[in-house]
Short mmCIF file of C-alpha atoms and ligand atoms in Angstrom, two decimals:
data_model
loop_
_atom_site.label_atom_id
_atom_site.label_comp_id
_atom_site.label_asym_id
_atom_site.label_seq_id
_atom_site.Cartn_x
_atom_site.Cartn_y
_atom_site.Cartn_z
CA UNK V 327 131.97 53.27 4.75
CA UNK V 328 128.20 53.13 4.72
CA UNK V 329 125.35 54.99 6.44
CA UNK V 330 122.32 53.09 7.69
CA UNK V 331 119.14 54.74 8.92
CA UNK V 332 116.26 53.27 10.88
CA UNK V 333 112.88 54.95 11.09
CA UNK V 334 110.37 55.01 13.94
CA UNK V 335 108.41 51.95 12.87
CA UNK V 336 111.65 49.90 12.62
CA UNK V 337 112.39 50.56 16.28
CA UNK V 338 108.85 50.83 17.56
CA UNK V 339 108.91 47.75 19.82
CA UNK V 340 111.56 46.20 22.07
CA UNK V 341 111.92 43.00 19.98
CA UNK V 342 112.42 45.14 16.87
CA UNK V 343 114.94 47.28 18.68
CA UNK V 344 117.01 44.11 19.42
CA UNK V 345 116.67 43.08 15.76
CA UNK V 346 117.91 46.50 14.66
CA UNK V 347 120.85 46.27 17.09
CA UNK V 348 121.75 42.97 15.40
CA UNK V 349 121.59 44.50 11.89
CA UNK V 350 123.82 47.33 13.10
CA UNK V 351 126.36 44.90 14.59
CA UNK V 352 126.35 42.72 11.47
CA UNK V 353 126.74 45.67 9.12
CA UNK V 354 129.50 47.20 11.26
CA UNK V 355 131.52 44.03 11.27
CA UNK V 356 131.71 44.08 7.49
CA UNK V 357 132.28 47.78 6.87
CA UNK V 358 132.65 50.90 8.95
CA UNK V 359 129.03 52.04 9.46
CA UNK V 360 127.48 55.26 10.67
CA UNK V 361 123.99 54.75 12.12
CA UNK V 362 121.23 57.36 11.97
CA UNK V 363 118.21 56.77 14.17
CA UNK V 364 114.86 58.53 14.44
CA UNK V 365 112.61 58.55 17.49
CA UNK V 366 110.52 55.48 18.40
CA UNK V 367 107.35 55.35 16.34
CA UNK V 368 104.68 57.72 17.62
CA UNK V 369 106.97 59.61 20.07
CA UNK V 370 107.40 62.73 17.90
CA UNK V 371 103.64 63.01 17.61
CA UNK V 372 103.31 62.64 21.42
CA UNK V 373 105.94 65.34 21.99
CA UNK V 374 104.11 67.71 19.66
CA UNK V 375 100.88 66.98 21.50
CA UNK V 376 102.53 67.63 24.84
CA UNK V 377 103.89 70.98 23.56
CA UNK V 378 100.43 71.93 22.37
CA UNK V 379 98.82 71.23 25.73
CA UNK V 380 101.59 72.87 27.69
CA UNK V 381 101.40 75.98 25.45
CA UNK V 382 97.74 76.31 26.32
CA UNK V 383 98.44 76.01 30.03
CA UNK V 384 96.80 72.61 30.09
CA UNK V 385 98.23 70.08 32.56
CA UNK V 386 97.44 67.20 30.22
CA UNK V 387 100.98 67.59 28.95
CA UNK V 388 102.13 65.87 32.16
CA UNK V 389 100.16 62.71 31.32
CA UNK V 390 101.73 62.61 27.88
CA UNK V 391 105.19 63.10 29.32
CA UNK V 392 104.55 60.25 31.81
CA UNK V 393 103.49 58.02 28.90
CA UNK V 394 106.67 58.92 26.98
CA UNK V 395 108.73 58.19 30.10
CA UNK V 396 107.10 54.81 30.71
CA UNK V 397 107.65 53.72 27.08
CA UNK V 398 111.36 54.48 27.29
CA UNK V 399 111.93 53.04 30.76
CA UNK V 400 110.11 49.92 29.70
CA UNK V 401 112.39 49.64 26.67
CA UNK V 402 115.40 49.97 28.89
CA UNK V 403 114.18 47.21 31.21
CA UNK V 404 113.32 44.92 28.32
CA UNK V 405 116.41 45.32 26.17
CA UNK V 406 119.25 45.94 28.57
CA UNK V 407 120.10 43.19 31.12
CA UNK V 408 119.68 44.25 34.74
CA UNK V 409 123.43 44.10 35.52
CA UNK V 410 124.08 46.77 32.88
CA UNK V 411 120.99 48.88 33.39
CA UNK V 412 121.99 51.09 36.29
CA UNK V 413 124.93 52.72 34.50
CA UNK V 414 122.65 53.86 31.63
CA UNK V 415 119.73 54.92 33.83
CA UNK V 416 121.39 58.23 34.75
CA UNK V 417 121.61 59.32 31.13
CA UNK V 418 117.94 58.61 30.48
CA UNK V 419 116.96 60.29 33.76
CA UNK V 420 118.93 63.41 32.81
CA UNK V 421 117.27 63.61 29.38
CA UNK V 422 113.88 63.40 31.08
CA UNK V 423 114.77 66.12 33.59
CA UNK V 424 115.74 68.44 30.72
CA UNK V 425 112.60 67.59 28.77
CA UNK V 426 110.38 68.06 31.81
CA UNK V 427 111.92 71.47 32.56
CA UNK V 428 111.44 72.66 29.02
CA UNK V 429 107.80 71.58 28.94
CA UNK V 430 107.23 73.15 32.30
CA UNK V 431 108.66 76.44 30.96
CA UNK V 432 106.20 76.33 28.05
CA UNK V 433 103.36 75.51 30.46
CA UNK V 434 104.21 78.46 32.72
CA UNK V 435 104.61 80.92 29.86
CA UNK V 436 101.61 79.43 28.02
CA UNK V 437 103.52 80.06 24.80
CA UNK V 438 105.79 78.05 22.59
CA UNK V 439 107.79 79.50 19.68
CA UNK V 440 108.81 77.32 16.78
CA UNK V 441 112.39 77.55 18.11
CA UNK V 442 111.46 76.11 21.50
CA UNK V 443 109.21 73.54 19.87
CA UNK V 444 112.16 72.22 17.86
CA UNK V 445 114.35 72.03 20.93
CA UNK V 446 111.69 69.86 22.63
CA UNK V 447 110.51 67.68 19.79
CA UNK V 448 114.05 66.39 19.13
CA UNK V 449 114.08 64.67 22.53
CA UNK V 450 112.42 61.67 20.84
CA UNK V 451 115.67 61.20 18.87
CA UNK V 452 117.93 61.90 21.85
CA UNK V 453 116.13 59.21 23.86
CA UNK V 454 116.08 56.46 21.17
CA UNK V 455 119.71 57.13 20.29
CA UNK V 456 120.76 56.98 23.92
CA UNK V 457 118.97 53.66 24.34
CA UNK V 458 120.60 52.17 21.26
CA UNK V 459 124.08 53.17 22.53
CA UNK V 460 123.13 51.58 25.91
CA UNK V 461 121.99 48.41 24.25
CA UNK V 462 125.10 48.04 22.01
CA UNK V 463 127.40 48.72 24.95
CA UNK V 464 125.54 46.24 27.12
CA UNK V 465 126.17 43.69 24.34
CA UNK V 466 129.90 44.38 24.56
CA UNK V 467 130.11 46.60 21.42
CA UNK V 468 131.93 49.90 21.34
CA UNK V 469 129.45 52.59 20.44
CA UNK V 470 129.20 56.34 20.85
CA UNK V 471 126.47 58.94 20.39
CA UNK V 472 127.23 62.01 18.25
CA UNK V 473 124.82 64.90 18.33
CA UNK V 474 123.66 66.02 14.84
CA UNK V 475 123.20 69.45 16.35
CA UNK V 476 126.98 69.80 16.02
CA UNK V 477 127.13 68.31 12.52
CA UNK V 478 124.14 69.64 10.48
CA UNK V 479 124.13 73.39 10.05
CA UNK V 480 120.85 74.97 8.90
CA UNK V 481 119.08 78.30 8.61
CA UNK V 482 116.64 79.35 11.36
CA UNK V 483 113.46 78.19 9.67
CA UNK V 484 112.43 76.16 12.71
CA UNK V 485 110.31 73.11 11.90
CA UNK V 486 111.50 72.77 8.35
CA UNK V 487 115.04 74.20 8.22
CA UNK V 488 117.13 74.48 5.07
CA UNK V 489 120.54 72.85 5.25
CA UNK V 490 123.63 74.99 4.67
CA UNK V 491 125.62 72.40 2.74
CA UNK V 492 128.95 74.25 2.62
CA UNK V 493 129.05 74.52 6.44
CA UNK V 494 127.55 71.06 7.03
CA UNK V 495 129.88 69.23 4.67
CA UNK V 496 132.85 70.90 6.33
CA UNK V 497 131.64 69.99 9.82
CA UNK V 498 130.96 66.40 8.77
CA UNK V 499 134.32 66.01 7.12
CA UNK V 500 136.17 67.33 10.20
CA UNK V 501 134.17 65.04 12.47
CA UNK V 502 134.76 62.04 10.22
CA UNK V 503 138.55 62.66 10.12
CA UNK V 504 138.72 62.53 13.94
CA UNK V 505 136.31 59.57 14.24
CA UNK V 506 137.54 56.45 15.93
CA UNK V 507 136.68 53.76 13.43
CA UNK V 508 136.80 50.96 16.02
CA UNK V 509 133.38 51.82 17.36
CA UNK V 510 129.90 52.33 16.02
CA UNK V 511 128.81 55.96 15.77
CA UNK V 512 125.12 56.65 16.38
CA UNK V 513 123.74 59.98 15.14
CA UNK V 514 120.31 61.43 15.83
CA UNK V 515 118.26 62.02 12.69
CA UNK V 516 115.91 64.95 12.04
CA UNK V 517 118.07 67.36 14.06
CA UNK V 518 120.36 70.28 13.20
CA UNK V 519 121.25 73.67 14.50
CA UNK V 520 121.39 77.22 13.20
CA UNK V 521 124.26 79.73 13.32
CA UNK V 522 123.32 80.71 16.89
CA UNK V 523 123.51 77.13 18.06
CA UNK V 524 119.74 76.78 18.45
CA UNK V 525 118.33 73.38 17.60
CA UNK V 526 116.40 73.10 14.33
CA UNK V 527 114.57 70.25 12.63
CA UNK V 528 114.60 69.13 9.01
CA UNK V 529 110.82 68.61 8.65
CA UNK V 530 108.71 65.61 9.63
CA UNK V 531 110.33 62.30 8.67
CA UNK V 532 113.58 64.24 8.18
CA UNK V 533 115.88 61.44 9.41
CA UNK V 534 116.06 60.02 5.88
CA UNK V 535 117.45 63.37 4.88
CA UNK V 536 119.97 63.33 7.76
CA UNK V 537 121.28 59.95 6.49
CA UNK V 538 121.75 61.14 2.89
CA UNK V 539 123.33 64.44 3.95
CA UNK V 540 125.90 62.45 5.88
CA UNK V 541 126.31 59.78 3.18
CA UNK V 542 126.82 62.39 0.47
CA UNK V 543 129.29 64.53 2.48
CA UNK V 544 131.40 61.55 3.33
CA UNK V 545 130.95 59.78 -0.03
CA UNK V 546 129.60 56.63 1.53
CA UNK V 547 129.48 53.41 -0.52
CA UNK V 548 125.73 53.30 0.07
CA UNK V 549 123.00 54.80 2.31
CA UNK V 550 120.55 52.17 3.55
CA UNK V 551 117.13 53.38 4.63
CA UNK V 552 115.47 50.71 6.72
CA UNK V 553 111.73 50.95 6.95
CA UNK V 554 108.55 48.86 7.33
CA UNK V 555 107.84 48.01 3.67
CA UNK V 556 109.79 45.98 1.13
CA UNK V 557 110.97 49.12 -0.72
CA UNK V 558 109.27 51.42 -3.19
CA UNK V 559 106.04 49.84 -4.38
CA UNK V 560 104.06 50.27 -7.54
CA UNK V 561 101.26 51.92 -5.57
CA UNK V 562 100.27 52.56 -1.94
CA UNK V 563 99.70 49.01 -0.59
CA UNK V 564 96.87 50.31 1.58
CA UNK V 565 94.99 51.08 -1.63
CA UNK V 566 96.27 48.34 -3.94
CA UNK V 567 96.97 45.10 -2.06
CA UNK V 568 98.66 43.57 -5.12
CA UNK V 569 101.21 46.41 -5.40
CA UNK V 570 104.62 45.07 -6.41
CA UNK V 571 108.11 46.05 -5.18
CA UNK V 572 110.27 47.98 -7.63
CA UNK V 573 113.84 46.71 -7.52
CA UNK V 574 115.48 49.76 -9.02
CA UNK V 575 114.75 53.40 -9.60
CA UNK V 576 116.75 56.29 -10.98
CA UNK V 577 117.51 59.27 -8.74
CA UNK V 578 115.07 61.33 -10.77
CA UNK V 579 112.25 58.80 -10.39
CA UNK V 580 112.88 58.51 -6.65
CA UNK V 581 112.80 62.30 -6.23
CA UNK V 582 109.54 62.60 -8.15
CA UNK V 583 108.06 59.80 -6.08
CA UNK V 584 109.09 61.49 -2.81
CA UNK V 585 107.79 64.89 -3.85
CA UNK V 586 104.54 63.64 -5.43
CA UNK V 587 103.20 61.67 -2.50
CA UNK V 588 105.22 58.42 -2.15
CA UNK V 589 105.64 58.39 1.63
CA UNK V 590 108.50 55.92 1.74
CA UNK V 591 111.19 58.66 1.70
CA UNK V 592 111.30 62.31 2.79
CA UNK V 593 111.02 64.62 -0.27
CA UNK V 594 114.50 66.12 0.10
CA UNK V 595 116.28 62.76 0.61
CA UNK V 596 117.68 62.18 -2.85
CA UNK V 597 119.19 65.59 -3.79
CA UNK V 598 122.41 65.32 -1.73
CA UNK V 599 123.26 61.75 -2.77
CA UNK V 600 122.44 62.29 -6.43
CA UNK V 601 125.05 65.04 -6.65
CA UNK V 602 127.75 62.70 -5.29
CA UNK V 603 126.46 59.61 -7.04
CA UNK V 604 126.02 57.73 -3.76
CA UNK V 605 123.39 54.97 -4.12
CA UNK V 606 120.49 54.46 -1.70
CA UNK V 607 118.83 51.22 -0.78
CA UNK V 608 115.35 51.02 0.80
CA UNK V 609 115.14 47.88 2.97
CA UNK V 610 112.58 46.22 5.17
CA UNK V 611 113.42 45.72 8.85
CA UNK V 612 110.56 43.21 9.09
CA UNK V 613 111.68 41.11 6.14
CA UNK V 614 115.46 40.87 5.96
CA UNK V 615 115.21 38.49 3.02
CA UNK V 616 113.42 41.06 0.82
CA UNK V 617 115.64 42.56 -1.86
CA UNK V 618 114.46 46.13 -1.38
CA UNK V 619 114.73 49.01 -3.88
CA UNK V 620 118.02 50.29 -5.19
CA UNK V 621 118.16 53.96 -6.11
CA UNK V 622 121.05 55.22 -8.20
CA UNK V 623 122.35 56.13 -11.59
CA UNK V 624 120.71 53.43 -13.63
CA UNK V 625 119.98 53.08 -17.28
CA UNK V 626 116.31 52.44 -17.74
CA UNK V 627 116.05 53.56 -21.33
CA UNK V 628 114.35 50.32 -22.29
CA UNK V 629 111.72 50.36 -19.55
CA UNK V 630 108.37 50.76 -21.24
CA UNK V 631 106.15 50.63 -18.22
CA UNK V 632 105.62 53.36 -15.64
CA UNK V 633 107.29 52.73 -12.24
CA UNK V 634 104.72 53.75 -9.69
CA UNK V 635 101.42 55.54 -9.16
CA UNK V 636 101.29 58.09 -6.34
CA UNK V 637 98.66 60.41 -4.95
CA UNK V 638 98.69 63.59 -2.92
CA UNK V 639 95.57 64.63 -1.12
CA UNK V 640 94.55 67.88 0.59
CA UNK V 641 94.91 70.20 -2.38
CA UNK V 642 92.88 73.22 -3.44
CA UNK V 643 92.54 75.07 -6.70
CA UNK V 644 92.45 78.88 -6.69
CA UNK V 645 91.15 80.41 -9.89
CA UNK V 646 90.97 83.94 -11.24
CA UNK V 647 89.06 85.02 -14.25
CA UNK V 648 90.32 88.03 -16.09
CA UNK V 649 88.06 89.28 -18.86
CA UNK V 650 90.38 91.80 -20.43
CA UNK V 651 93.39 89.97 -21.83
CA UNK V 652 95.40 93.17 -22.21
CA UNK V 653 96.12 93.10 -18.43
CA UNK V 654 97.07 89.41 -18.45
CA UNK V 655 100.89 89.74 -18.27
CA UNK V 656 100.94 92.24 -15.45
CA UNK V 657 98.38 90.22 -13.46
CA UNK V 658 100.43 87.06 -13.90
CA UNK V 659 103.57 88.92 -12.91
CA UNK V 660 101.92 90.12 -9.69
CA UNK V 661 100.43 86.69 -8.93
CA UNK V 662 103.78 84.95 -9.23
CA UNK V 663 105.44 87.63 -7.14
CA UNK V 664 102.85 87.06 -4.47
CA UNK V 665 103.48 83.29 -4.47
CA UNK V 666 107.19 83.86 -4.10
CA UNK V 667 106.73 86.39 -1.32
CA UNK V 668 104.36 84.17 0.66
CA UNK V 669 106.53 81.10 -0.08
CA UNK V 670 103.51 79.13 -1.29
CA UNK V 671 104.56 75.99 -3.19
CA UNK V 672 102.45 75.50 -6.32
CA UNK V 673 101.85 71.98 -7.55
CA UNK V 674 100.56 72.90 -10.98
CA UNK V 675 99.14 75.83 -12.92
CA UNK V 676 96.76 76.00 -15.83
CA UNK V 677 95.82 78.97 -17.95
CA UNK V 678 93.22 78.99 -20.62
CA UNK V 679 93.97 80.41 -24.04
CA UNK V 680 90.67 82.25 -24.32
CA UNK V 681 88.99 84.38 -21.63
CA UNK V 682 92.15 84.26 -19.53
CA UNK V 683 91.26 82.17 -16.59
CA UNK V 684 94.19 81.02 -14.50
CA UNK V 685 94.18 78.34 -11.84
CA UNK V 686 96.80 77.35 -9.27
CA UNK V 687 96.84 74.08 -7.37
CA UNK V 688 98.21 74.51 -3.87
CA UNK V 689 98.07 72.63 -0.56
CA UNK V 690 94.77 73.45 1.14
CA UNK V 691 96.63 74.92 4.15
CA UNK V 692 97.66 77.83 1.88
CA UNK V 693 94.23 78.42 0.38
CA UNK V 694 93.09 81.02 2.87
CA UNK V 695 96.20 83.20 2.84
CA UNK V 696 96.41 83.05 -0.90
CA UNK V 697 92.80 84.11 -1.36
CA UNK V 698 93.13 86.92 1.18
CA UNK V 699 96.31 88.19 -0.47
CA UNK V 700 94.73 88.20 -3.92
CA UNK V 701 91.82 90.21 -2.51
CA UNK V 702 94.21 92.71 -0.96
CA UNK V 703 96.57 92.97 -3.91
CA UNK V 704 93.90 93.32 -6.58
CA UNK V 705 91.38 95.42 -4.63
CA UNK V 706 91.19 98.10 -7.35
CA UNK V 707 91.15 95.66 -10.28
CA UNK V 708 88.29 93.73 -8.67
CA UNK V 709 86.38 96.96 -7.90
CA UNK V 710 86.77 98.13 -11.52
CA UNK V 711 85.78 94.70 -12.82
CA UNK V 712 89.10 94.05 -14.59
CA UNK V 713 89.31 90.71 -12.88
CA UNK V 714 86.89 88.51 -11.00
CA UNK V 715 87.13 87.69 -7.32
CA UNK V 716 89.26 84.61 -6.85
CA UNK V 717 87.31 81.41 -6.37
CA UNK V 718 88.52 78.21 -4.77
CA UNK V 719 87.70 74.51 -4.71
CA UNK V 720 89.11 72.10 -2.17
CA UNK V 721 89.29 68.41 -1.45
CA UNK V 722 91.34 67.82 -4.59
CA UNK V 723 94.12 65.35 -5.20
CA UNK V 724 97.05 65.02 -7.58
CA UNK V 725 97.56 61.58 -9.11
CA UNK V 726 100.95 60.97 -10.72
CA UNK V 727 102.26 58.22 -12.94
CA UNK V 728 105.99 58.26 -12.20
CA UNK V 729 108.87 57.21 -14.41
CA UNK V 730 107.71 57.52 -18.00
CA UNK V 731 110.39 56.84 -20.53
CA UNK V 732 110.28 59.62 -23.14
CA UNK V 733 110.10 57.00 -25.95
CA UNK V 734 106.80 55.80 -24.61
CA UNK V 735 105.37 59.09 -23.36
CA UNK V 736 102.41 59.47 -25.72
CA UNK V 737 101.49 55.81 -25.46
CA UNK V 738 101.38 55.92 -21.66
CA UNK V 739 99.41 59.20 -21.59
CA UNK V 740 96.86 57.97 -24.08
CA UNK V 741 96.42 54.81 -21.94
CA UNK V 742 95.88 56.93 -18.83
CA UNK V 743 93.18 58.90 -20.67
CA UNK V 744 91.49 55.71 -21.79
CA UNK V 745 91.48 54.32 -18.23
CA UNK V 746 89.92 57.54 -16.87
CA UNK V 747 87.33 57.68 -19.64
CA UNK V 748 86.35 54.00 -19.30
CA UNK V 749 85.87 54.37 -15.59
CA UNK V 750 83.97 57.65 -15.61
CA UNK V 751 86.72 59.50 -13.71
CA UNK V 752 86.72 63.24 -14.42
CA UNK V 753 89.98 65.06 -14.27
CA UNK V 754 89.87 68.76 -13.48
CA UNK V 755 93.29 69.55 -14.84
CA UNK V 756 95.92 67.81 -16.97
CA UNK V 757 99.10 69.79 -16.79
CA UNK V 758 100.98 68.45 -19.81
CA UNK V 759 104.74 68.46 -20.10
CA UNK V 760 105.96 66.32 -23.01
CA UNK V 761 109.54 66.22 -21.59
CA UNK V 762 108.58 65.19 -18.12
CA UNK V 763 109.24 61.74 -16.69
CA UNK V 764 105.90 61.91 -14.93
CA UNK V 765 102.34 62.54 -15.82
CA UNK V 766 100.07 64.13 -13.19
CA UNK V 767 96.46 65.17 -13.11
CA UNK V 768 93.95 66.58 -10.67
CA UNK V 769 90.83 64.77 -9.52
CA UNK V 770 88.37 65.00 -6.70
CA UNK V 771 89.78 63.52 -3.51
CA UNK V 772 86.91 61.08 -3.24
CA UNK V 773 88.04 59.38 -6.48
CA UNK V 774 91.62 58.69 -5.40
CA UNK V 775 91.30 55.02 -4.42
CA UNK V 776 89.24 54.12 -7.46
CA UNK V 777 91.67 55.93 -9.78
CA UNK V 778 94.80 54.37 -8.32
CA UNK V 779 93.22 50.89 -8.44
CA UNK V 780 92.15 51.11 -12.08
CA UNK V 781 95.41 52.63 -13.25
CA UNK V 782 97.40 50.01 -11.36
CA UNK V 783 95.28 47.27 -12.96
CA UNK V 784 95.95 48.68 -16.43
CA UNK V 785 99.69 49.22 -16.02
CA UNK V 786 100.75 46.46 -13.67
CA UNK V 787 98.22 43.70 -13.89
CA UNK V 788 96.93 43.64 -17.49
CA UNK V 789 100.31 44.30 -19.03
CA UNK V 790 103.30 42.11 -18.43
CA UNK V 791 106.41 44.04 -19.11
CA UNK V 792 109.25 42.00 -20.54
CA UNK V 793 112.48 43.73 -19.65
CA UNK V 794 114.62 41.62 -21.91
CA UNK V 795 112.59 42.33 -24.97
CA UNK V 796 111.98 45.92 -23.98
CA UNK V 797 108.36 45.82 -24.93
CA UNK V 798 104.92 45.71 -23.39
CA UNK V 799 102.98 42.52 -23.91
CA UNK V 800 99.23 42.77 -23.59
CA UNK V 801 97.87 39.60 -22.01
CA UNK V 802 94.41 40.97 -21.25
N1 LIG L 1315 110.98 61.57 14.42
C1 LIG L 1315 110.76 62.50 13.36
C2 LIG L 1315 109.32 62.36 12.84
O1 LIG L 1315 108.56 61.60 13.37
C3 LIG L 1315 111.75 62.31 12.27
C4 LIG L 1315 111.73 60.98 11.54
O2 LIG L 1315 111.05 60.06 12.00
O3 LIG L 1315 112.39 60.84 10.57
O4 LIG L 1315 108.93 63.07 11.97
MG1 MG L 1316 110.00 57.49 6.82
#
């Protein structure tokens, strides 16, 4: 049994939708296949926009809703033959009536909680899934929609819910045992529900995660994630046009990539499958002949080169200067407690040996609350001059070289330093972990493109890596 997932860009136009239906049919003929679908490209953003307008009592939400409707009705008319269309129209109409009522409620109340927002934003998935079932049925295939709301159990952190794996795995197993294997099951990605039965979402781009949660629970032979690029690339192709496709990655490398800015998969995607040793393939809907990237338990002990270069923009550094080192421990203790309490994810930390300055790199959206909390927490210490006011700097980025084999760690790092030095790129922070498979550093956001380009040149264009001989050959 396999799980295949298609993202918004893979089903963003009617001809692609037909292509995806063909891939689904072909896959299903060979092996029992569970399909996970996200919303059509751009629809989730449109729904969020409609919610925003409705919540402000602005009638513009109606225009957006009309646009969403016309996109889906047009899809129906383009992909389903007229003889078959009428029977499916009712289902689509009903979904739109529900969606319209919910948005109207938000408009009248001029308020939208995260819970209500999740229950509205998931209509993108309900609509695309419904249309795929219609299409497959109109082509004479047996297919059924299964609502992930009944299969994925989460906490109530609406917008970015945490999965309760014990409950979810049980629900999925029970569902699977009863599943009729003569038809194609279609499951909506991104969606779950909490203990009270309220709809939750798994975070933006969460359908990848839905696919691996299902694949891991049911021990699928593979989870295929179909997207709009050839797989994982050596750098963002928008920055480096010569970026190459990586044919295999370890689970660890794939997780680092997802967390450190590689947009090809959702950051939480790999964890469930890694535990069950279920492999993942990233494949291109636009280029069926491309080999894609295989992610699994692979032995890459002989790989001397790094795998990929990623970047994460929109970061800020928050620094505190503490002149009297005797208070250092207690100040650190309170700062870390504060971060845990406010649930602020920290990308990296640096602390000087002398004069006790400490800096945290966080996403810029947390900068304000972190600064305010430091001010509040340390009001007395600041007054007495034990520590300085916190200062911040934004528009920073984290560049990461992913997949460094420990045997080549110092060689790779010294090369990175050389590249930065030779190109006049100043790094603000080098968090160093000799055991890590990655090397990351902070630079000014404006230097991202230049940095990625020169690093890529050094690691992927000047050096040809010979896998057989397990060594790096300098051809420059
Ligand atoms: N439709 C959702 C989003 O746009 C989930 C997904 O695409 O995976 O974020
Ligand atoms: Mg995606």
